Amino acid sequence: MMVLVETKNIDSFVHKVVEEHSFVVSAKGTSGGLVIMWNDGVKVRFLGNPTLNATDMYIEEDCNVFCLTYIYGHI
C-alpha cells in the first residue's frame, strides 16, 4: 500500500506512472493531488469517495483485514 500526497500533476501524467491497482484524486492546477496504489494480491474497499483530505478504506490480503484511515490537512 502506498499513498502519494501533493502529486501536483495532471491526471494524464499520473496515470503514466501508477500501476493498474490504484485510485487517483486529481490535482487542482499545480496543487493537491493524491494517488493510492496497492499490490495485485491486495483487495481495497473504500468507505466513501477518497479525497485529498481524508480517506477510509478496508484492506484485505489473504485472511488479514484491517481499516486504514488517511488524514491530511490543517487541524
Coordinates of N, CA and C in Angstrom, one line a residue:
M1 N 0.9 -1.2 0.0 CA 0.0 0.0 0.0 C 0.9 1.2 0.0
M2 N 0.6 2.2 -0.9 CA 1.4 3.4 -0.9 C 0.4 4.6 -1.2
V3 N 0.6 5.6 -0.4 CA -0.2 6.8 -0.6 C 0.8 8.0 -1.0
L4 N 0.6 8.6 -2.1 CA 1.4 9.8 -2.5 C 0.5 11.0 -2.4
V5 N 0.9 12.0 -1.7 CA 0.2 13.2 -1.5 C 0.8 14.4 -2.2
E6 N 0.0 15.3 -2.7 CA 0.5 16.5 -3.4 C 1.3 16.1 -4.6
T7 N 0.6 15.3 -5.5 CA 1.3 14.9 -6.7 C 1.5 16.1 -7.7
K8 N 0.6 17.1 -7.6 CA 0.8 18.4 -8.3 C 0.9 18.2 -9.8
N9 N 0.3 17.1 -10.4 CA 0.4 16.9 -11.8 C -0.9 16.6 -12.4
I10 N -1.0 16.8 -13.7 CA -2.3 16.5 -14.4 C -2.5 15.0 -14.4
D11 N -3.8 14.5 -14.5 CA -4.1 13.1 -14.5 C -3.4 12.3 -15.5
S12 N -3.2 12.8 -16.8 CA -2.6 12.0 -17.8 C -1.1 11.7 -17.4
F13 N -0.4 12.5 -16.8 CA 0.9 12.2 -16.3 C 0.9 11.2 -15.2
V14 N 0.0 11.4 -14.2 CA -0.1 10.5 -13.1 C -0.4 9.1 -13.6
H15 N -1.3 9.0 -14.5 CA -1.7 7.6 -15.0 C -0.6 6.9 -15.7
K16 N 0.4 7.6 -16.3 CA 1.5 7.0 -16.9 C 2.5 6.4 -15.9
V17 N 2.4 6.9 -14.6 CA 3.3 6.4 -13.6 C 2.8 5.3 -12.7
V18 N 1.5 5.4 -12.4 CA 0.9 4.5 -11.5 C 0.6 3.1 -12.0
E19 N 0.4 2.2 -11.1 CA 0.1 0.8 -11.5 C -1.4 0.7 -11.8
E20 N -1.7 -0.5 -12.2 CA -3.1 -0.8 -12.5 C -4.0 -0.8 -11.3
H21 N -3.6 -1.2 -10.1 CA -4.4 -1.1 -8.9 C -4.1 0.2 -8.2
S22 N -4.9 1.2 -8.5 CA -4.7 2.5 -8.0 C -6.0 3.3 -8.0
F23 N -6.0 4.4 -7.2 CA -7.0 5.4 -7.2 C -6.4 6.7 -7.2
V24 N -6.8 7.6 -8.1 CA -6.2 8.9 -8.3 C -7.3 10.0 -8.0
V25 N -6.9 11.0 -7.1 CA -7.6 12.2 -6.9 C -6.9 13.3 -7.6
S26 N -7.6 14.0 -8.5 CA -7.0 15.0 -9.4 C -6.4 16.2 -8.6
A27 N -5.3 16.7 -9.1 CA -4.8 17.9 -8.6 C -5.6 19.1 -9.1
K28 N -5.6 20.2 -8.4 CA -6.3 21.4 -8.8 C -5.2 22.4 -9.2
G29 N -5.0 22.5 -10.5 CA -3.9 23.4 -11.0 C -2.6 22.7 -10.6
T30 N -1.7 23.5 -9.9 CA -0.4 22.9 -9.5 C -0.4 22.6 -8.0
S31 N -1.6 22.3 -7.4 CA -1.6 22.0 -6.0 C -2.5 20.8 -5.8
G32 N -2.3 20.1 -4.8 CA -3.1 18.9 -4.4 C -2.7 17.7 -5.2
G33 N -3.7 16.8 -5.3 CA -3.5 15.5 -6.0 C -3.1 14.4 -5.0
L34 N -3.6 13.2 -5.2 CA -3.4 12.1 -4.4 C -3.4 10.8 -5.2
V35 N -2.5 9.9 -4.9 CA -2.5 8.6 -5.6 C -2.4 7.5 -4.5
I36 N -3.3 6.6 -4.5 CA -3.3 5.4 -3.6 C -3.0 4.2 -4.5
M37 N -2.0 3.4 -4.2 CA -1.6 2.3 -5.0 C -1.5 1.1 -4.1
W38 N -1.8 -0.1 -4.7 CA -1.6 -1.4 -3.9 C -1.2 -2.5 -4.8
N39 N -0.7 -3.6 -4.2 CA -0.2 -4.7 -4.9 C -1.4 -5.6 -5.5
D40 N -1.1 -6.4 -6.4 CA -2.0 -7.3 -7.1 C -2.9 -8.1 -6.1
G41 N -2.2 -8.7 -5.1 CA -2.9 -9.6 -4.2 C -3.8 -8.9 -3.1
V42 N -3.8 -7.6 -3.1 CA -4.5 -6.9 -2.1 C -5.9 -6.4 -2.6
K43 N -6.9 -6.5 -1.8 CA -8.2 -6.0 -2.1 C -8.5 -4.8 -1.3
V44 N -8.9 -3.7 -1.9 CA -9.2 -2.4 -1.2 C -10.6 -2.1 -1.4
R45 N -11.3 -1.7 -0.3 CA -12.7 -1.3 -0.4 C -12.8 0.1 0.3
F46 N -13.1 1.1 -0.5 CA -13.1 2.5 0.0 C -14.5 2.7 0.7
L47 N -14.5 3.4 1.9 CA -15.7 3.8 2.6 C -15.9 5.2 2.2
G48 N -16.7 5.4 1.2 CA -16.9 6.8 0.7 C -15.9 7.0 -0.4
N49 N -16.0 8.2 -1.0 CA -15.1 8.6 -2.1 C -13.8 9.2 -1.5
P50 N -12.7 8.7 -1.8 CA -11.4 9.3 -1.4 C -11.2 10.7 -1.8
T51 N -10.7 11.5 -0.9 CA -10.4 12.9 -1.2 C -8.9 13.2 -0.8
L52 N -8.4 14.4 -1.1 CA -7.1 14.7 -0.7 C -7.0 14.8 0.8
N53 N -8.1 15.2 1.5 CA -8.0 15.5 2.9 C -8.3 14.2 3.8
A54 N -9.1 13.3 3.3 CA -9.4 12.1 4.2 C -9.9 11.0 3.3
T55 N -9.5 9.8 3.7 CA -9.9 8.6 3.1 C -9.9 7.4 4.1
D56 N -11.0 6.7 4.1 CA -11.2 5.5 4.9 C -11.3 4.3 4.0
M57 N -10.6 3.2 4.3 CA -10.6 2.0 3.5 C -10.4 0.8 4.3
Y58 N -11.0 -0.3 3.8 CA -10.6 -1.6 4.3 C -9.6 -2.3 3.4
I59 N -8.6 -2.9 3.9 CA -7.6 -3.5 3.1 C -7.6 -5.0 3.5
E60 N -7.6 -5.9 2.5 CA -7.6 -7.3 2.7 C -6.5 -8.0 1.9
E61 N -5.8 -8.8 2.6 CA -4.7 -9.6 1.9 C -4.8 -11.0 2.6
D62 N -5.0 -12.0 1.8 CA -5.2 -13.3 2.3 C -6.3 -13.3 3.3
C63 N -6.1 -13.7 4.6 CA -7.1 -13.7 5.6 C -6.9 -12.5 6.6
N64 N -6.0 -11.6 6.3 CA -5.8 -10.4 7.1 C -6.7 -9.2 6.5
V65 N -7.4 -8.6 7.4 CA -8.2 -7.4 7.1 C -8.0 -6.4 8.1
F66 N -7.8 -5.1 7.6 CA -7.7 -4.0 8.6 C -8.3 -2.8 7.9
C67 N -8.6 -1.8 8.8 CA -9.1 -0.5 8.3 C -8.0 0.5 8.4
L68 N -7.8 1.3 7.3 CA -6.8 2.3 7.2 C -7.5 3.7 7.0
T69 N -7.2 4.6 7.8 CA -7.7 6.0 7.7 C -6.5 6.9 7.4
Y70 N -6.7 7.7 6.4 CA -5.7 8.7 5.9 C -6.3 10.1 6.2
I71 N -5.5 10.9 6.9 CA -6.0 12.3 7.1 C -4.8 13.3 6.8
Y72 N -5.2 14.3 6.0 CA -4.1 15.3 5.6 C -4.8 16.7 5.6
G73 N -4.1 17.6 6.2 CA -4.6 19.0 6.2 C -4.4 19.7 7.5
H74 N -4.9 20.9 7.6 CA -4.8 21.7 8.8 C -5.7 21.2 9.9
I75 N -5.2 21.3 11.1 CA -6.1 20.9 12.3 C -6.5 22.1 13.1

